[in-house]
CSV table of C-alpha atoms in Angstrom, one decimal:
chain,number,residue,atom,x,y,z
A,100,MET,CA,9.0,40.0,22.4
A,101,SER,CA,11.2,42.0,20.0
A,102,PRO,CA,9.3,43.7,17.2
A,103,ALA,CA,11.5,41.9,14.7
A,104,VAL,CA,10.1,38.5,15.7
A,105,LYS,CA,6.4,39.4,16.0
A,106,ARG,CA,4.0,37.6,13.7
A,107,GLY,CA,4.5,38.7,10.1
A,108,HIS,CA,8.2,39.7,10.4
A,109,ALA,CA,11.3,37.6,10.1
A,110,PRO,CA,14.6,38.7,11.8
A,111,ALA,CA,17.4,39.7,9.5
A,112,SER,CA,20.7,37.8,9.5
A,113,GLY,CA,23.7,37.2,7.4
A,114,ALA,CA,25.8,39.6,5.4
A,115,ALA,CA,24.6,43.1,4.8
A,116,GLY,CA,21.4,42.5,6.8
A,117,THR,CA,20.0,39.9,4.4
A,118,SER,CA,18.5,36.7,5.8
A,119,ALA,CA,19.9,33.2,5.0
A,120,SER,CA,16.6,31.7,6.3
A,121,LEU,CA,14.3,30.0,3.8
A,122,ASP,CA,11.2,30.9,5.9
A,123,PRO,CA,8.7,33.5,4.6
A,124,ALA,CA,9.6,37.1,4.9
A,125,ASN,CA,5.9,37.8,5.6
A,126,TRP,CA,4.2,35.2,7.7
A,127,GLU,CA,0.7,36.7,7.4
A,128,GLN,CA,0.9,36.6,3.7
A,129,PHE,CA,2.1,33.0,3.7
A,130,ARG,CA,-0.6,32.0,6.1
A,131,GLU,CA,-3.3,33.4,3.7
A,132,ILE,CA,-1.8,31.6,0.7
A,133,ALA,CA,-1.4,28.4,2.6
A,134,HIS,CA,-5.0,28.5,3.8
A,135,GLY,CA,-6.1,29.1,0.3
A,136,ILE,CA,-4.5,25.9,-1.1
A,137,LEU,CA,-5.8,23.9,1.9
A,138,ASP,CA,-9.4,25.1,1.1
A,139,ASP,CA,-8.9,24.2,-2.5
A,140,MET,CA,-7.8,20.7,-1.6
A,141,ILE,CA,-10.8,20.3,0.8
A,142,ASP,CA,-13.1,21.4,-2.1
A,143,HIS,CA,-11.3,19.0,-4.5
A,144,ILE,CA,-12.1,16.1,-2.2
A,145,GLU,CA,-15.6,17.2,-1.3
A,146,THR,CA,-16.6,17.5,-5.0
A,147,ILE,CA,-14.7,14.5,-6.3
A,148,ARG,CA,-17.8,13.0,-7.9
A,149,GLN,CA,-18.2,16.0,-10.1
A,150,ARG,CA,-14.8,15.3,-11.7
A,151,PRO,CA,-13.6,12.7,-14.2
A,152,VAL,CA,-12.1,9.6,-12.5
A,153,TRP,CA,-8.9,10.2,-14.5
A,154,GLN,CA,-7.6,12.6,-17.2
A,155,ARG,CA,-4.5,12.1,-19.3
A,156,PRO,CA,-2.0,14.9,-18.6
A,157,THR,CA,-2.2,17.2,-21.6
A,158,ASP,CA,0.8,18.1,-23.8
A,159,GLU,CA,0.8,21.5,-22.2
A,160,VAL,CA,1.1,19.9,-18.8
A,161,ARG,CA,4.0,17.6,-19.8
A,162,GLU,CA,5.7,20.6,-21.4
A,163,ARG,CA,5.4,22.6,-18.2
A,164,PHE,CA,7.6,20.0,-16.5
A,165,THR,CA,10.4,20.1,-18.9
A,166,ARG,CA,11.7,23.6,-17.9
A,167,PRO,CA,15.4,24.0,-16.8
A,168,LEU,CA,16.5,24.2,-13.2
A,169,PRO,CA,15.3,27.6,-11.8
A,170,ASN,CA,17.9,29.8,-10.2
A,171,ASP,CA,15.7,32.7,-9.0
A,172,PRO,CA,12.8,32.6,-6.6
A,173,ARG,CA,9.2,32.7,-7.8
A,174,ASP,CA,6.1,33.9,-6.0
A,175,LEU,CA,4.5,31.1,-4.0
A,176,SER,CA,1.0,32.1,-5.3
A,177,ASP,CA,2.2,31.5,-8.9
A,178,VAL,CA,3.7,28.2,-7.9
A,179,LEU,CA,0.4,27.1,-6.4
A,180,ASP,CA,-1.4,28.2,-9.5
A,181,ASP,CA,0.7,25.7,-11.4
A,182,VAL,CA,-0.3,23.1,-8.8
A,183,ARG,CA,-4.0,23.9,-9.4
A,184,THR,CA,-3.7,24.0,-13.2
A,185,HIS,CA,-1.1,21.3,-14.0
A,186,ILE,CA,-1.2,18.8,-11.2
A,187,MET,CA,-4.5,18.6,-9.3
A,188,PRO,CA,-6.7,17.7,-12.4
A,189,PHE,CA,-4.3,15.1,-13.6
A,190,ALA,CA,-3.8,12.9,-10.5
A,191,THR,CA,-4.1,9.1,-10.4
A,192,GLY,CA,-7.8,9.2,-9.8
A,193,ASN,CA,-7.9,7.0,-6.7
A,194,LEU,CA,-9.9,9.6,-4.7
A,195,HIS,CA,-12.9,8.9,-7.0
A,196,PRO,CA,-15.4,6.3,-6.1
A,197,LEU,CA,-15.3,4.7,-9.5
A,198,PHE,CA,-11.5,4.2,-9.5
A,199,MET,CA,-11.4,0.4,-9.3
A,200,GLY,CA,-8.4,-0.6,-11.4
A,201,TRP,CA,-5.8,-1.2,-8.7
A,202,VAL,CA,-5.8,-1.7,-4.9
A,203,HIS,CA,-5.3,2.0,-4.0
A,204,GLY,CA,-6.8,3.5,-0.9
A,205,ALA,CA,-8.7,6.8,-1.3
A,206,GLY,CA,-7.2,8.6,1.7
A,207,THR,CA,-9.2,10.9,4.0
A,208,PRO,CA,-9.2,14.5,4.9
A,209,ILE,CA,-7.9,13.5,8.4
A,210,GLY,CA,-4.9,11.9,6.8
A,211,MET,CA,-4.3,15.1,4.8
A,212,VAL,CA,-4.3,17.2,7.9
A,213,ALA,CA,-1.9,14.7,9.5
A,214,GLU,CA,0.5,15.1,6.6
A,215,ILE,CA,0.5,18.9,7.2
A,216,VAL,CA,1.5,18.3,10.8
A,217,ALA,CA,4.1,15.6,10.0
A,218,SER,CA,5.8,17.7,7.3
A,219,GLY,CA,5.7,20.8,9.6
A,220,LEU,CA,7.4,18.9,12.4
A,221,ASN,CA,9.8,17.3,9.9
A,222,MET,CA,11.0,14.6,12.2
A,223,ASN,CA,13.5,12.0,11.2
A,224,CYS,CA,12.0,8.8,12.6
A,225,GLY,CA,15.0,6.7,12.0
A,226,GLY,CA,16.1,7.1,15.7
A,227,ARG,CA,16.7,9.5,18.6
A,228,ASP,CA,14.4,10.0,21.6
A,229,HIS,CA,11.3,11.8,20.5
A,230,ALA,CA,7.5,11.5,20.3
A,231,GLY,CA,7.5,10.2,16.7
A,232,LEU,CA,9.0,6.9,17.8
A,233,ALA,CA,6.4,6.5,20.6
A,234,VAL,CA,3.6,7.0,18.1
A,235,GLU,CA,5.1,4.3,15.9
A,236,GLN,CA,5.4,1.9,18.8
A,237,GLN,CA,1.7,2.6,19.6
A,238,ILE,CA,0.8,1.4,16.1
A,239,VAL,CA,2.9,-1.7,16.6
A,240,ARG,CA,1.0,-2.6,19.7
A,241,TRP,CA,-2.4,-1.8,18.1
A,242,ILE,CA,-1.8,-3.9,15.0
A,243,GLY,CA,-0.3,-6.7,17.2
A,244,GLU,CA,-3.5,-6.7,19.2
A,245,ALA,CA,-5.7,-6.7,16.0
A,246,LEU,CA,-3.8,-9.6,14.5
A,247,GLY,CA,-3.6,-11.7,17.6
A,248,TYR,CA,0.2,-11.3,18.2
A,249,PRO,CA,1.7,-11.6,21.7
A,250,ASP,CA,3.2,-8.8,23.7
A,251,GLY,CA,6.8,-8.0,22.6
A,252,ALA,CA,6.1,-8.1,18.9
A,253,SER,CA,8.1,-5.7,16.7
A,254,GLY,CA,7.0,-3.5,13.9
A,255,LEU,CA,8.2,-1.0,11.3
A,256,PHE,CA,6.7,1.4,8.8
A,257,LEU,CA,8.1,1.1,5.3
A,258,THR,CA,7.1,2.5,1.9
A,259,GLY,CA,4.8,-0.5,1.2
A,260,SER,CA,4.3,-4.2,1.4
A,261,SER,CA,6.9,-4.8,-1.4
A,262,MET,CA,9.6,-3.5,1.0
A,263,ALA,CA,7.9,-5.2,4.0
A,264,ASN,CA,8.0,-8.5,2.3
A,265,PHE,CA,11.7,-8.0,1.5
A,266,VAL,CA,12.5,-7.1,5.0
A,267,ALA,CA,10.6,-10.2,6.3
A,268,LEU,CA,12.5,-12.4,3.9
A,269,THR,CA,15.8,-10.9,5.1
A,270,ILE,CA,14.9,-11.7,8.7
A,271,ALA,CA,14.0,-15.3,7.8
A,272,ARG,CA,17.2,-15.7,5.9
A,273,THR,CA,19.2,-14.4,8.9
A,274,GLU,CA,17.4,-16.8,11.2
A,275,ALA,CA,18.0,-19.7,8.9
A,276,LEU,CA,21.8,-19.1,8.4
A,277,GLY,CA,22.8,-17.1,11.5
A,278,GLN,CA,23.9,-13.5,11.8
A,279,SER,CA,27.2,-14.3,10.0
A,280,VAL,CA,25.3,-14.2,6.7
A,281,ARG,CA,25.2,-10.4,7.1
A,282,GLU,CA,28.9,-10.3,6.7
A,283,THR,CA,29.8,-13.3,4.5
A,284,GLY,CA,26.7,-13.5,2.4
A,285,LEU,CA,25.6,-16.9,1.0
A,286,ARG,CA,29.1,-18.1,0.0
A,287,ASN,CA,29.5,-20.1,3.2
A,288,CYS,CA,26.1,-21.7,3.1
A,289,ASP,CA,26.5,-25.5,2.6
A,290,ARG,CA,23.0,-25.8,1.2
A,291,GLU,CA,20.8,-23.8,-1.1
A,292,LEU,CA,18.0,-21.9,0.5
A,293,VAL,CA,14.5,-22.4,-0.9
A,294,ALA,CA,11.2,-20.6,-0.2
A,295,TYR,CA,7.6,-21.3,-1.0
A,296,ALA,CA,4.6,-19.2,-2.1
A,297,SER,CA,1.5,-19.9,-4.1
A,298,ALA,CA,1.4,-19.5,-7.9
A,299,GLU,CA,-0.8,-16.5,-7.3
A,300,ALA,CA,1.6,-14.7,-4.9
A,301,HIS,CA,2.6,-11.1,-5.7
A,302,SER,CA,5.6,-10.7,-7.9
A,303,CYS,CA,7.4,-8.8,-5.1
A,304,ILE,CA,8.0,-12.1,-3.4
A,305,ALA,CA,10.1,-13.3,-6.3
A,306,GLN,CA,11.8,-9.9,-6.4
A,307,ALA,CA,12.6,-10.1,-2.7
A,308,MET,CA,14.4,-13.4,-3.4
A,309,GLN,CA,16.3,-11.7,-6.2
A,310,LEU,CA,17.3,-8.8,-4.0
A,311,SER,CA,18.4,-11.1,-1.2
A,312,GLY,CA,20.9,-12.9,-3.4
A,313,ILE,CA,19.1,-16.2,-3.0
A,314,GLY,CA,17.5,-15.9,-6.5
A,315,SER,CA,13.9,-16.2,-7.7
A,316,ALA,CA,14.7,-19.6,-9.2
A,317,ASN,CA,14.8,-20.9,-5.5
A,318,LEU,CA,11.2,-19.7,-5.0
A,319,ARG,CA,8.7,-22.6,-5.5
A,320,ALA,CA,5.4,-21.7,-6.9
A,321,ILE,CA,2.9,-23.9,-5.2
A,322,ALA,CA,-0.2,-25.0,-7.1
A,323,VAL,CA,-3.6,-23.4,-6.2
A,324,ASP,CA,-7.2,-24.7,-6.2
A,325,GLY,CA,-10.0,-23.4,-8.3
A,326,ALA,CA,-10.5,-20.4,-6.1
A,327,GLY,CA,-6.8,-19.4,-6.3
A,328,ARG,CA,-5.8,-20.6,-2.8
A,329,MET,CA,-2.5,-22.5,-2.1
A,330,LEU,CA,-2.9,-26.3,-1.8
A,331,PRO,CA,-1.4,-27.4,1.5
A,332,GLY,CA,-0.8,-30.9,0.2
A,333,ALA,CA,1.3,-29.6,-2.7
A,334,LEU,CA,3.3,-27.4,-0.3
A,335,GLN,CA,4.1,-30.3,2.0
A,336,ALA,CA,5.1,-32.5,-0.9
A,337,THR,CA,7.3,-29.9,-2.4
A,338,ILE,CA,9.1,-29.2,0.9
A,339,GLU,CA,9.8,-32.9,1.3
A,340,GLU,CA,11.1,-33.2,-2.3
A,341,ASP,CA,13.5,-30.3,-1.7
A,342,ARG,CA,14.8,-31.7,1.6
A,343,ALA,CA,15.4,-35.0,-0.2
A,344,LYS,CA,17.6,-33.1,-2.7
A,345,GLY,CA,19.7,-31.7,0.1
A,346,LEU,CA,18.2,-28.2,-0.1
A,347,LEU,CA,17.4,-26.0,2.9
A,348,PRO,CA,13.7,-24.8,3.1
A,349,PHE,CA,13.6,-21.7,5.2
A,350,LEU,CA,10.4,-19.6,4.3
A,351,VAL,CA,6.8,-20.1,3.3
A,352,VAL,CA,4.7,-17.1,2.3
A,353,GLY,CA,0.9,-17.2,2.7
A,354,THR,CA,-1.2,-14.7,0.9
A,355,ALA,CA,-4.1,-13.0,2.7
A,356,GLY,CA,-5.8,-11.6,-0.5
A,357,THR,CA,-4.2,-12.3,-3.9
A,358,VAL,CA,-3.7,-9.4,-6.2
A,359,ASN,CA,-5.6,-11.0,-9.1
A,360,THR,CA,-8.8,-12.2,-7.3
A,361,GLY,CA,-8.4,-11.5,-3.6
A,362,ALA,CA,-8.1,-15.2,-2.7
A,363,ILE,CA,-7.0,-16.1,0.8
A,364,ASP,CA,-4.6,-19.0,1.3
A,365,PRO,CA,-5.5,-21.5,4.0
A,366,LEU,CA,-3.3,-19.8,6.6
A,367,ALA,CA,-4.0,-22.1,9.5
A,368,GLU,CA,-3.0,-25.2,7.5
A,369,ILE,CA,0.1,-23.5,6.2
A,370,ALA,CA,1.0,-22.4,9.7
A,371,GLU,CA,0.9,-26.0,10.8
A,372,ILE,CA,3.1,-27.2,8.0
A,373,ALA,CA,5.6,-24.3,8.7
A,374,PHE,CA,5.7,-25.3,12.4
A,375,ARG,CA,6.4,-29.0,11.6
A,376,GLN,CA,9.0,-28.1,9.0
A,377,ASN,CA,10.7,-25.4,11.0
A,378,LEU,CA,10.0,-22.7,8.4
A,379,TRP,CA,9.5,-19.0,8.9
A,380,PHE,CA,5.8,-18.4,8.1
A,381,HIS,CA,5.3,-15.0,6.6
A,382,VAL,CA,1.9,-13.6,5.5
A,383,ASP,CA,1.7,-11.1,2.6
A,384,GLY,CA,-1.4,-9.2,3.9
A,385,ALA,CA,-1.0,-6.2,1.6
A,386,ILE,CA,-4.5,-6.6,0.3
A,387,GLY,CA,-6.5,-8.3,3.0
A,388,ALA,CA,-4.8,-8.2,6.5
A,389,LEU,CA,-6.6,-5.1,7.7
A,390,ALA,CA,-9.9,-6.9,7.3
A,391,MET,CA,-9.0,-8.3,10.7
A,392,LEU,CA,-10.5,-4.9,11.9
A,393,SER,CA,-13.9,-6.1,10.8
A,394,ASP,CA,-15.8,-8.4,13.2
A,395,SER,CA,-17.7,-10.0,10.3
A,396,MET,CA,-14.6,-10.8,8.3
A,397,ARG,CA,-12.0,-11.8,10.9
A,398,GLY,CA,-12.8,-15.5,10.6
A,399,LEU,CA,-11.6,-15.5,6.9
A,400,PHE,CA,-8.0,-15.1,8.1
A,401,LYS,CA,-7.9,-17.8,10.7
A,402,GLY,CA,-4.2,-18.7,11.2
A,403,ILE,CA,-2.7,-15.3,10.6
A,404,GLU,CA,-2.2,-15.0,14.3
A,405,LYS,CA,0.2,-18.0,14.1
A,406,SER,CA,2.5,-16.3,11.5
A,407,ALA,CA,6.0,-15.2,12.2
A,408,SER,CA,5.5,-11.9,10.4
A,409,VAL,CA,2.9,-10.0,8.4
A,410,ALA,CA,3.2,-7.3,5.7
A,411,LEU,CA,0.3,-4.9,5.3
A,412,ASP,CA,-0.5,-1.5,3.8
A,413,PHE,CA,-2.4,1.1,5.7
A,414,HIS,CA,-2.6,3.1,2.5
A,415,LYS,CA,-5.0,0.5,1.0
A,416,TRP,CA,-8.0,-0.5,3.2
A,417,GLY,CA,-6.7,1.6,6.0
A,418,GLN,CA,-7.3,4.7,3.8
A,419,VAL,CA,-4.1,6.4,5.1
A,420,PRO,CA,-2.5,8.6,2.5
A,421,TYR,CA,0.4,7.1,0.6
A,422,ASP,CA,2.8,5.8,1.6
A,423,ALA,CA,2.2,3.7,4.8
A,424,GLY,CA,3.4,0.1,4.4
A,425,PHE,CA,4.0,-1.9,7.6
A,426,LEU,CA,5.7,-5.0,8.8
A,427,LEU,CA,4.8,-6.8,12.0
A,428,VAL,CA,7.2,-9.4,13.4
A,429,ARG,CA,6.4,-11.8,16.3
A,430,ASP,CA,10.0,-12.2,17.5
A,431,GLY,CA,11.4,-8.7,18.1
A,432,ASP,CA,14.9,-10.0,18.9
A,433,ALA,CA,15.0,-11.8,15.5
A,434,HIS,CA,13.9,-8.6,13.8
A,435,LYS,CA,16.7,-6.7,15.4
A,436,ARG,CA,19.3,-9.4,14.8
A,437,ALA,CA,18.8,-8.9,11.0
A,438,PHE,CA,19.4,-5.2,10.8
A,439,ALA,CA,21.0,-3.5,13.9
A,440,GLN,CA,24.3,-1.8,13.2
A,441,PRO,CA,27.1,-0.9,15.7
A,442,ALA,CA,28.0,2.4,14.0
A,443,ALA,CA,29.6,5.0,16.2
A,444,TYR,CA,27.2,7.7,15.1
A,445,LEU,CA,24.3,5.4,16.2
A,446,GLN,CA,25.5,4.9,19.7
A,447,ARG,CA,22.9,5.1,22.5
A,448,ALA,CA,23.0,6.9,25.8
A,449,ASP,CA,20.9,6.6,29.0
A,450,ARG,CA,19.6,10.1,28.6
A,451,GLY,CA,19.4,13.0,26.0
A,452,LEU,CA,18.5,12.6,22.4
A,453,ALA,CA,20.5,9.4,22.0
A,454,ALA,CA,18.4,7.5,24.6
A,455,GLY,CA,16.5,4.4,23.7
A,456,GLU,CA,17.6,0.8,23.3
A,457,THR,CA,16.0,0.0,19.9
A,458,TRP,CA,15.4,2.5,17.2
A,459,PRO,CA,13.6,1.9,13.9
A,460,CYS,CA,16.9,2.0,12.1
A,461,ASP,CA,17.8,-1.2,14.0
A,462,LEU,CA,14.8,-2.9,12.3
A,463,GLY,CA,15.2,-2.1,8.7
A,464,PRO,CA,17.4,-0.6,6.0
A,465,ASP,CA,16.3,3.0,6.4
A,466,LEU,CA,18.1,5.5,8.6
A,467,SER,CA,16.3,8.5,7.2
A,468,ARG,CA,12.5,7.9,7.7
A,469,GLY,CA,9.5,10.3,7.6
A,470,PHE,CA,6.8,10.4,10.3
A,471,ARG,CA,4.5,7.9,8.5
A,472,ALA,CA,3.1,6.8,11.9
A,473,LEU,CA,1.3,10.1,12.5
A,474,LYS,CA,-1.2,9.8,9.7
A,475,THR,CA,-1.9,6.2,10.6
A,476,TRP,CA,-2.3,7.1,14.3
A,477,MET,CA,-4.6,10.1,13.6
A,478,THR,CA,-6.7,8.0,11.2
A,479,ILE,CA,-7.2,5.3,13.8
A,480,GLU,CA,-7.7,7.7,16.7
A,481,ALA,CA,-10.2,9.9,14.8
A,482,LEU,CA,-12.2,7.2,13.1
A,483,GLY,CA,-11.8,4.1,15.4
A,484,THR,CA,-11.3,0.6,14.2
A,485,ASP,CA,-15.1,-0.2,14.2
A,486,ARG,CA,-15.7,2.4,11.6
A,487,ILE,CA,-12.7,1.4,9.5
A,488,GLY,CA,-13.6,-2.2,9.8
A,489,ASN,CA,-17.2,-1.5,8.7
A,490,SER,CA,-15.9,0.4,5.7
A,491,ILE,CA,-13.7,-2.6,4.7
A,492,ALA,CA,-16.7,-4.9,5.0
A,493,HIS,CA,-18.8,-2.5,3.0
A,494,THR,CA,-16.4,-2.6,0.0
A,495,CYS,CA,-16.7,-6.4,0.0
A,496,MET,CA,-20.4,-6.1,0.0
A,497,LEU,CA,-20.2,-3.8,-3.0
A,498,ALA,CA,-18.0,-6.4,-4.8
A,499,ARG,CA,-20.6,-9.1,-4.2
A,500,HIS,CA,-23.3,-6.6,-5.5
A,501,LEU,CA,-21.3,-6.0,-8.6
A,502,ALA,CA,-20.8,-9.7,-9.2
A,503,GLU,CA,-24.6,-10.3,-8.8
A,504,ARG,CA,-25.4,-7.5,-11.2
A,505,LEU,CA,-23.0,-8.9,-13.8
A,506,GLU,CA,-24.3,-12.4,-13.4
A,507,CYS,CA,-27.8,-11.2,-14.2
A,508,HIS,CA,-26.5,-9.7,-17.5
A,509,SER,CA,-26.3,-12.0,-20.5
A,510,ALA,CA,-23.1,-10.3,-21.8
A,511,PHE,CA,-21.0,-10.8,-18.7
A,512,GLU,CA,-19.5,-13.7,-16.9
A,513,VAL,CA,-17.8,-13.6,-13.5
A,514,LYS,CA,-14.5,-15.5,-13.8
A,515,ALA,CA,-13.4,-16.0,-10.2
A,516,PRO,CA,-15.0,-16.4,-6.8
A,517,VAL,CA,-15.4,-13.1,-5.0
A,518,ALA,CA,-13.4,-13.7,-1.9
A,519,LEU,CA,-13.0,-10.1,-0.7
A,520,ASN,CA,-13.3,-6.9,-2.7
A,521,ILE,CA,-12.1,-7.9,-6.2
A,522,VAL,CA,-14.3,-8.9,-9.1
A,523,CYS,CA,-13.0,-10.3,-12.4
A,524,PHE,CA,-15.3,-10.7,-15.3
A,525,GLY,CA,-15.2,-11.5,-18.9
A,526,ILE,CA,-17.4,-10.5,-21.9
A,527,ARG,CA,-19.0,-13.4,-23.7
A,528,GLY,CA,-17.7,-13.7,-27.2
A,529,ALA,CA,-15.3,-10.8,-26.9
A,530,THR,CA,-11.8,-10.8,-28.2
A,531,PHE,CA,-8.6,-10.0,-26.3
A,532,GLU,CA,-8.5,-6.7,-28.1
A,533,PHE,CA,-12.2,-5.8,-27.3
A,534,VAL,CA,-11.7,-6.3,-23.6
A,535,ARG,CA,-8.4,-4.3,-23.6
A,536,ASN,CA,-10.1,-1.4,-25.5
A,537,LEU,CA,-13.1,-1.5,-23.2
A,538,VAL,CA,-10.9,-0.9,-20.2
A,539,LEU,CA,-8.8,1.8,-21.9
A,540,ASP,CA,-11.9,3.5,-23.3
A,541,LEU,CA,-13.5,3.7,-19.9
A,542,GLN,CA,-10.4,5.1,-18.4
A,543,GLU,CA,-10.0,7.8,-21.0
A,544,SER,CA,-13.7,8.7,-20.8
A,545,GLY,CA,-13.2,9.6,-17.2
A,546,LEU,CA,-16.4,7.6,-16.3
A,547,ALA,CA,-14.7,4.7,-14.6
A,548,ALA,CA,-11.2,3.2,-14.1
A,549,PRO,CA,-11.2,-0.6,-14.0
A,550,SER,CA,-8.1,-2.6,-15.1
A,551,TRP,CA,-7.5,-6.0,-16.7
A,552,THR,CA,-5.7,-9.2,-15.8
A,553,THR,CA,-5.3,-12.7,-17.2
A,554,LEU,CA,-7.0,-15.7,-15.7
A,555,ASP,CA,-6.5,-19.1,-17.2
A,556,GLY,CA,-5.2,-17.5,-20.4
A,557,GLU,CA,-8.2,-15.2,-20.8
A,558,LEU,CA,-8.0,-11.4,-20.6
A,559,VAL,CA,-10.7,-10.3,-18.1
A,560,VAL,CA,-11.8,-7.0,-16.6
A,561,ARG,CA,-10.7,-6.5,-13.0
A,562,CYS,CA,-12.4,-4.3,-10.5
A,563,ALA,CA,-10.9,-3.8,-7.0
A,564,ILE,CA,-13.3,-1.9,-4.8
A,565,VAL,CA,-11.2,-0.2,-2.1
A,566,ASN,CA,-12.6,3.3,-1.9
A,567,HIS,CA,-14.6,4.1,1.2
A,568,ARG,CA,-16.6,6.7,-0.8
A,569,THR,CA,-18.0,4.1,-3.2
A,570,THR,CA,-21.7,3.3,-2.9
A,571,VAL,CA,-24.2,0.8,-4.3
A,572,ALA,CA,-25.4,3.7,-6.6
A,573,ASP,CA,-21.8,4.0,-7.9
A,574,ILE,CA,-21.6,0.3,-8.7
A,575,ASP,CA,-25.0,0.4,-10.5
A,576,ARG,CA,-23.8,3.4,-12.5
A,577,PHE,CA,-20.7,1.5,-13.5
A,578,VAL,CA,-22.8,-1.5,-14.7
A,579,ASP,CA,-25.0,0.9,-16.7
A,580,THR,CA,-21.9,2.4,-18.2
A,581,LEU,CA,-20.7,-1.0,-19.3
A,582,ASP,CA,-24.2,-1.7,-20.8
A,583,ARG,CA,-24.1,1.5,-22.8
A,584,TYR,CA,-20.6,0.8,-24.0
A,585,LEU,CA,-21.6,-2.6,-25.4
A,586,ALA,CA,-24.7,-1.1,-27.0
A,587,ASP,CA,-22.7,1.6,-28.6
A,588,LYS,CA,-20.2,-0.9,-30.0
A,589,ALA,CA,-23.0,-3.0,-31.3
A,590,THR,CA,-24.5,0.0,-33.1
A,591,GLU,CA,-21.1,0.8,-34.6
A,592,ARG,CA,-20.8,-2.7,-35.9
A,593,GLY,CA,-24.3,-2.6,-37.4
A,594,ALA,CA,-23.9,0.8,-39.0
């Protein structure tokens, strides 16, 4: 090996002996600096309980990120000092066991290592013949197996379930109207398309209808029962009414874990209606679908195996670092019909880098795609589905424990059945403003981070327990924090 390419030295190139490469001039120095920030991140995760759940970025931090575009290089050590000082302390907070405001996964150190590998390899997973696509197909087969899908199912990584739900709707629209809709749009459709989802479905379903050109006015919000689950009878009646009006029903979306309360629609009954009515049955499983990895919880999702497609998020209960949304589609040919493009620069060959019949760019809108599959594959390989499934079941046990603690307290009232891992509770006699301030005060204190939502016109505190680090002791500490807050407010009123 030439001395110029030994470790620690970069070969010179370009005019006047200067290098045009953006690699380090001194690899040993870079290695030391990089190992330092990796150690700091590991320390950050290991000691997360010693930190506030959340801290508001200071004025100094915000000012730091208003500087003009830099023309000159800056020492990497100084840049990383900025990361340590101005970014790491002011993150979302979802690594902390008392972050419960939104359904965010907590990630794992394994996923962090996977991100290093994926970014180092810097593969575009839109197409070509390389290992990244094989890894993604492995995930497709695994999740198909977990959800009870047949061989030949198709799948795709996306940013999240919002995009996965949109892609599923696009496939359903194409199957209902034929591939010509891709060129002509809706103008040649002789009947208006209509879709169905529960009144508790995520807002991204309505947004998908808007983005598709069908319009959210053509999404029927089906009534729910007292537990927040779609009423199959109401679905059947609404479909029949729309057919009588000359409309074209094409899609029904069942929810496997609503965002407000975690309610699970009766998926098996919806599947039967969808089959009889010739509708595409899609499941929004962003919150709950991965509970199929838990032996004790799988029965809650009976019927999901009959769906035509499922959206889910590995970055929630799968604890994969953001972002790692996923769509599974039963009919791989239908999936491809909705997106494949005959562009010259996407032509295939029987060998070389252009080999392969179906690339991910044939299955969705993205041509440029990162290696999201690696962090998912490494997480599943390293932890195994039993351990991940047990972690999921554990968070649901913690939700039940929280509900039981609250029900034993005279000041609190659980406002919805605890179907999965979400607990919604009110405060007896409290005003809208009091509940809102309680949530905001807890967030700003750094002690806990719940959120709020509205149920039956009442503002309630919402706790979504997703974090694999959360323990019974953490939940008990949260209830004690609530108790102290109420006591302090009572003292203030009496002063």
